Coordinates of C-alpha atoms in Angstrom, one line a residue:
X1 CA 127.6 191.0 84.5
X2 CA 127.0 187.9 82.4
X3 CA 129.4 185.9 84.6
X4 CA 126.9 186.2 87.5
X5 CA 123.6 185.5 85.8
X6 CA 121.2 183.2 87.6
X7 CA 121.1 182.6 91.4
X8 CA 123.1 180.5 93.8
X9 CA 121.7 177.7 95.9
X10 CA 122.6 177.3 99.6
X11 CA 125.3 174.9 98.4
X12 CA 126.9 177.5 96.2
X13 CA 125.6 175.9 93.0
X14 CA 124.6 178.3 90.2
X15 CA 121.1 178.0 88.8
X16 CA 121.1 179.2 85.2
X17 CA 118.2 180.6 83.2
X18 CA 116.4 178.8 80.3
X19 CA 118.0 181.1 77.8
X20 CA 121.4 179.9 78.9
X21 CA 120.9 176.4 77.6
X22 CA 121.5 177.6 74.0
X23 CA 125.0 178.9 74.9
X24 CA 125.9 175.6 76.5
X25 CA 124.6 173.6 73.5
X26 CA 126.8 175.7 71.2
X27 CA 129.9 175.2 73.2
X28 CA 129.2 171.5 73.8
X29 CA 128.5 170.9 70.1
X30 CA 131.8 172.4 69.1
X31 CA 133.7 170.2 71.6
X32 CA 131.8 167.1 70.4
X33 CA 132.5 167.9 66.8
X34 CA 136.2 168.2 67.4
X35 CA 136.2 164.8 69.1
X36 CA 134.3 163.3 66.2
X37 CA 136.8 164.8 63.7
X38 CA 139.9 163.7 65.6
X39 CA 138.8 160.0 65.5
X40 CA 140.3 159.3 62.0
X41 CA 143.7 160.6 63.2
X42 CA 144.0 158.0 66.0
X43 CA 146.1 155.1 64.7
X44 CA 149.3 153.2 65.5
X45 CA 152.3 155.4 65.0
X46 CA 150.5 158.6 65.6
X47 CA 151.8 160.9 68.3
X48 CA 149.6 162.5 71.0
X49 CA 151.4 165.7 70.3
X50 CA 150.1 165.7 66.7
X51 CA 146.6 164.9 67.9
X52 CA 146.8 168.0 70.1
X53 CA 148.1 170.1 67.3
X54 CA 145.1 169.1 65.1
X55 CA 142.7 169.9 68.0
X56 CA 144.3 173.3 68.6
X57 CA 143.9 174.0 64.9
X58 CA 140.2 173.0 64.9
X59 CA 139.6 175.2 68.0
X60 CA 141.3 178.2 66.2
X61 CA 139.5 177.6 62.9
X62 CA 136.1 177.6 64.7
X63 CA 136.9 181.0 66.2
X64 CA 136.7 179.6 69.7
X65 CA 139.1 179.5 72.6
X66 CA 140.8 176.6 74.3
X67 CA 139.9 176.6 78.1
X68 CA 143.0 174.6 78.9
X69 CA 145.8 176.5 77.2
X70 CA 147.2 178.7 80.0
X71 CA 145.0 177.1 82.7
X72 CA 147.3 176.8 85.7
X73 CA 150.2 176.8 83.4
X74 CA 149.0 174.0 81.1
X75 CA 150.0 174.5 77.5
X76 CA 147.8 172.2 75.4
X77 CA 144.3 172.2 73.9
X78 CA 143.6 168.7 75.1
X79 CA 144.5 166.1 77.7
X80 CA 145.4 162.7 76.2
X81 CA 145.5 159.8 78.6
X82 CA 146.9 156.5 77.3
X83 CA 146.3 153.1 78.8
X84 CA 147.0 153.3 82.6
X85 CA 146.9 157.1 82.6
X86 CA 143.7 158.0 84.4
X87 CA 143.5 161.7 83.4
X88 CA 145.4 164.8 82.6
X89 CA 147.9 163.1 80.3
X90 CA 150.1 165.7 78.5
X91 CA 150.4 165.4 74.7
X92 CA 153.9 164.7 73.5
X93 CA 156.2 162.8 71.2
X94 CA 155.3 159.3 72.3
X95 CA 153.8 157.2 69.4
X96 CA 150.7 155.2 69.9
X97 CA 151.1 151.4 69.6
X98 CA 148.6 148.9 68.2
X99 CA 146.0 148.2 70.9
X100 CA 146.6 151.3 72.9
X101 CA 143.5 152.9 74.4
X102 CA 143.3 156.6 75.0
X103 CA 141.0 159.2 76.4
X104 CA 140.9 162.6 74.7
X105 CA 139.5 165.5 76.8
X106 CA 138.7 168.9 75.2
X107 CA 137.2 172.0 76.7
X108 CA 136.3 175.0 74.5
X109 CA 134.9 178.4 75.2
X110 CA 132.3 179.7 72.7
X111 CA 130.8 183.2 73.4
X112 CA 131.8 182.8 77.1
X113 CA 130.2 179.4 77.6
X114 CA 132.3 176.3 78.3
X115 CA 131.9 172.9 76.5
X116 CA 133.7 170.1 78.2
X117 CA 133.7 166.5 77.0
X118 CA 136.0 163.5 76.7
X119 CA 135.7 160.0 75.2
X120 CA 137.8 156.9 74.5
X121 CA 139.6 155.9 71.4
X122 CA 141.7 152.9 70.3
X123 CA 144.8 152.8 68.1
X124 CA 144.4 149.8 65.8
X125 CA 143.0 146.6 67.3
X126 CA 140.9 146.9 70.5
X127 CA 142.0 144.2 73.0
X128 CA 139.2 142.3 74.6
X129 CA 139.8 143.4 78.2
X130 CA 140.1 147.0 77.1
X131 CA 136.8 146.6 75.1
X132 CA 135.0 145.4 78.3
X133 CA 136.5 148.3 80.4
X134 CA 135.5 150.9 77.8
X135 CA 131.9 149.5 77.5
X136 CA 131.4 149.4 81.3
X137 CA 132.7 153.0 81.6
X138 CA 130.5 154.2 78.8
X139 CA 127.4 152.6 80.3
X140 CA 128.3 153.8 83.8
X141 CA 128.2 157.4 82.6
X142 CA 124.8 156.9 81.2
X143 CA 123.6 155.2 84.4
X144 CA 124.6 158.4 86.1
X145 CA 122.9 160.6 83.5
X146 CA 119.7 158.7 84.0
X147 CA 119.6 159.9 87.6
X148 CA 119.7 163.6 86.5
X149 CA 116.3 165.2 87.2
X150 CA 114.9 167.7 89.7
X151 CA 114.5 166.3 93.2
X152 CA 117.2 163.6 92.9
X153 CA 120.5 164.2 94.6
X154 CA 124.2 164.1 93.5
X155 CA 124.5 161.0 95.7
X156 CA 122.0 159.3 93.5
X157 CA 124.2 160.0 90.4
X158 CA 127.4 158.7 92.2
X159 CA 125.7 155.6 93.6
X160 CA 124.3 154.6 90.2
X161 CA 127.8 154.8 88.6
X162 CA 129.5 153.0 91.5
X163 CA 127.0 150.2 91.8
X164 CA 127.2 149.5 88.0
X165 CA 131.0 149.6 87.9
X166 CA 131.5 147.4 90.9
X167 CA 128.9 144.9 89.7
X168 CA 131.4 144.3 86.8
X169 CA 134.3 143.9 89.3
X170 CA 135.9 147.1 88.3
X171 CA 136.7 150.2 90.4
X172 CA 135.7 153.9 90.4
X173 CA 138.4 156.4 90.8
X174 CA 137.8 158.6 93.8
X175 CA 140.6 161.1 93.5
X176 CA 138.9 163.1 90.6
X177 CA 135.3 164.1 90.0
X178 CA 132.9 166.0 87.8
X179 CA 132.2 169.7 88.4
X180 CA 129.9 172.6 87.8
X181 CA 130.5 174.7 84.7
X182 CA 128.8 177.3 82.6
X183 CA 130.5 180.7 82.1
X184 CA 133.3 179.3 84.2
X185 CA 135.5 176.2 83.8
X186 CA 135.1 174.7 87.3
X187 CA 132.5 175.6 89.9
X188 CA 130.5 173.9 92.6
X189 CA 129.3 171.2 92.9
X190 CA 131.9 168.4 93.0
X191 CA 130.2 165.6 91.1
X192 CA 131.4 162.4 92.8
X193 CA 131.2 159.1 90.8
X194 CA 130.4 157.1 94.0
X195 CA 128.2 157.7 96.9
X196 CA 124.9 156.9 98.7
X197 CA 121.4 157.4 97.4
X198 CA 119.6 160.5 98.8
X199 CA 122.8 162.2 99.9
X200 CA 124.4 165.5 98.7
X201 CA 122.7 168.5 97.2
X202 CA 119.4 168.2 95.5
X203 CA 119.3 168.7 91.7
X204 CA 117.4 171.7 90.5
X205 CA 116.4 172.9 87.0
X206 CA 119.1 175.1 85.6
X207 CA 122.1 173.4 87.1
X208 CA 125.0 172.7 84.6
X209 CA 127.7 170.2 85.4
X210 CA 129.9 167.4 84.0
X211 CA 129.7 163.7 84.8
X212 CA 133.0 162.1 83.9
X213 CA 133.6 158.7 85.6
X214 CA 137.1 157.2 85.5
X215 CA 137.0 153.4 85.8
X216 CA 140.0 151.1 86.5
X217 CA 140.3 147.4 85.7
X218 CA 142.2 147.1 88.9
X219 CA 142.2 149.1 92.1
X220 CA 140.9 152.7 92.4
X221 CA 144.0 154.3 93.7
X222 CA 145.9 156.8 91.6
X223 CA 149.2 158.8 91.8
X224 CA 150.2 162.0 90.1
X225 CA 153.6 162.0 88.3
X226 CA 156.4 164.5 88.8
X227 CA 155.0 166.8 86.0
X228 CA 152.1 167.6 88.5
X229 CA 149.5 166.8 85.9
X230 CA 149.6 163.2 84.7
X231 CA 147.5 160.9 87.0
X232 CA 148.1 157.1 86.7
X233 CA 146.7 154.0 88.3
X234 CA 149.0 152.9 91.2
X235 CA 148.7 149.3 90.1
X236 CA 149.4 150.0 86.4
X237 CA 145.9 148.6 85.5
X238 CA 144.1 150.0 82.5
X239 CA 141.8 153.0 83.0
X240 CA 139.0 154.5 80.9
X241 CA 136.8 157.7 81.1
X242 CA 133.9 159.2 79.3
X243 CA 132.6 162.7 80.0
X244 CA 129.5 164.7 79.1
X245 CA 128.4 168.2 80.1
X246 CA 124.7 168.2 81.1
X247 CA 122.0 170.6 82.2
X248 CA 119.0 169.8 84.5
X249 CA 115.7 170.5 82.8
X250 CA 112.2 170.8 84.3
X251 CA 111.7 167.0 84.0
X252 CA 115.1 165.5 83.3
X253 CA 118.3 166.3 81.6
X254 CA 119.8 167.7 78.4
X255 CA 123.3 166.5 77.2
X256 CA 125.2 169.4 75.7
X257 CA 128.1 167.3 74.2
X258 CA 126.4 164.6 72.2
X259 CA 128.4 163.4 69.3
X260 CA 127.0 164.7 66.0
X261 CA 128.3 161.7 64.1
X262 CA 127.3 159.1 66.7
X263 CA 131.0 158.4 67.5
X264 CA 131.0 158.9 71.3
X265 CA 131.8 155.2 71.8
X266 CA 135.0 154.1 69.8
X267 CA 133.2 151.2 68.1
X268 CA 130.0 153.1 67.3
X269 CA 129.5 155.2 64.2
X270 CA 132.7 154.1 62.5

């Protein structure tokens, strides 16, 4: 069966074949294209529910499937997390205000392969403290990606992210992490965004996973609201997140979810 292609490591991490990279690139490219397209629809007065409606329409028009609609009862094609919402924000009727920052997270299924990515947006004017948070979070993701190559460990990825974030006096959320994916949405390993160098499973060519650090301006603690989805910072501080899906190559890493328009960062490519 296609779902069981490749082998498993002793840690339960699937090793995919070289031919499988093409499927991940196709799924990742669609998710990234959707996030490029939605950028022009983020403005003060817009609702997160309308953003999700547009995303749902784009997924349908591409002939793809949303991985999140119906997942554990979730009913939307995106998670949209505004200001102090860390992740899993549910789209709704609330209107964006000038200066709001938001993470939009989309996962699509294309020919059985999962493309999972998220990035930050701003409605109107970007406040200075939010700009700094967004920049540090963006750069921390790429510090982690730089560690992806055979022979390194998942602890190397987490340490690179944690050290960079904490050097800027911000904190890394520990309650949520990246994950393996491929022909499934979530699979081993858990990709922690903190840790010690040299610890955890070793990276091998053919591993597919997400790196998706969540960074808070204040303390790292979160709490989940009564809807059982929305996670917020306990101290109400601003939070930001960026996510890429990646694959380990023979000598490094391929990013499956690169922005085709160079819009992965909210102030780039605009």
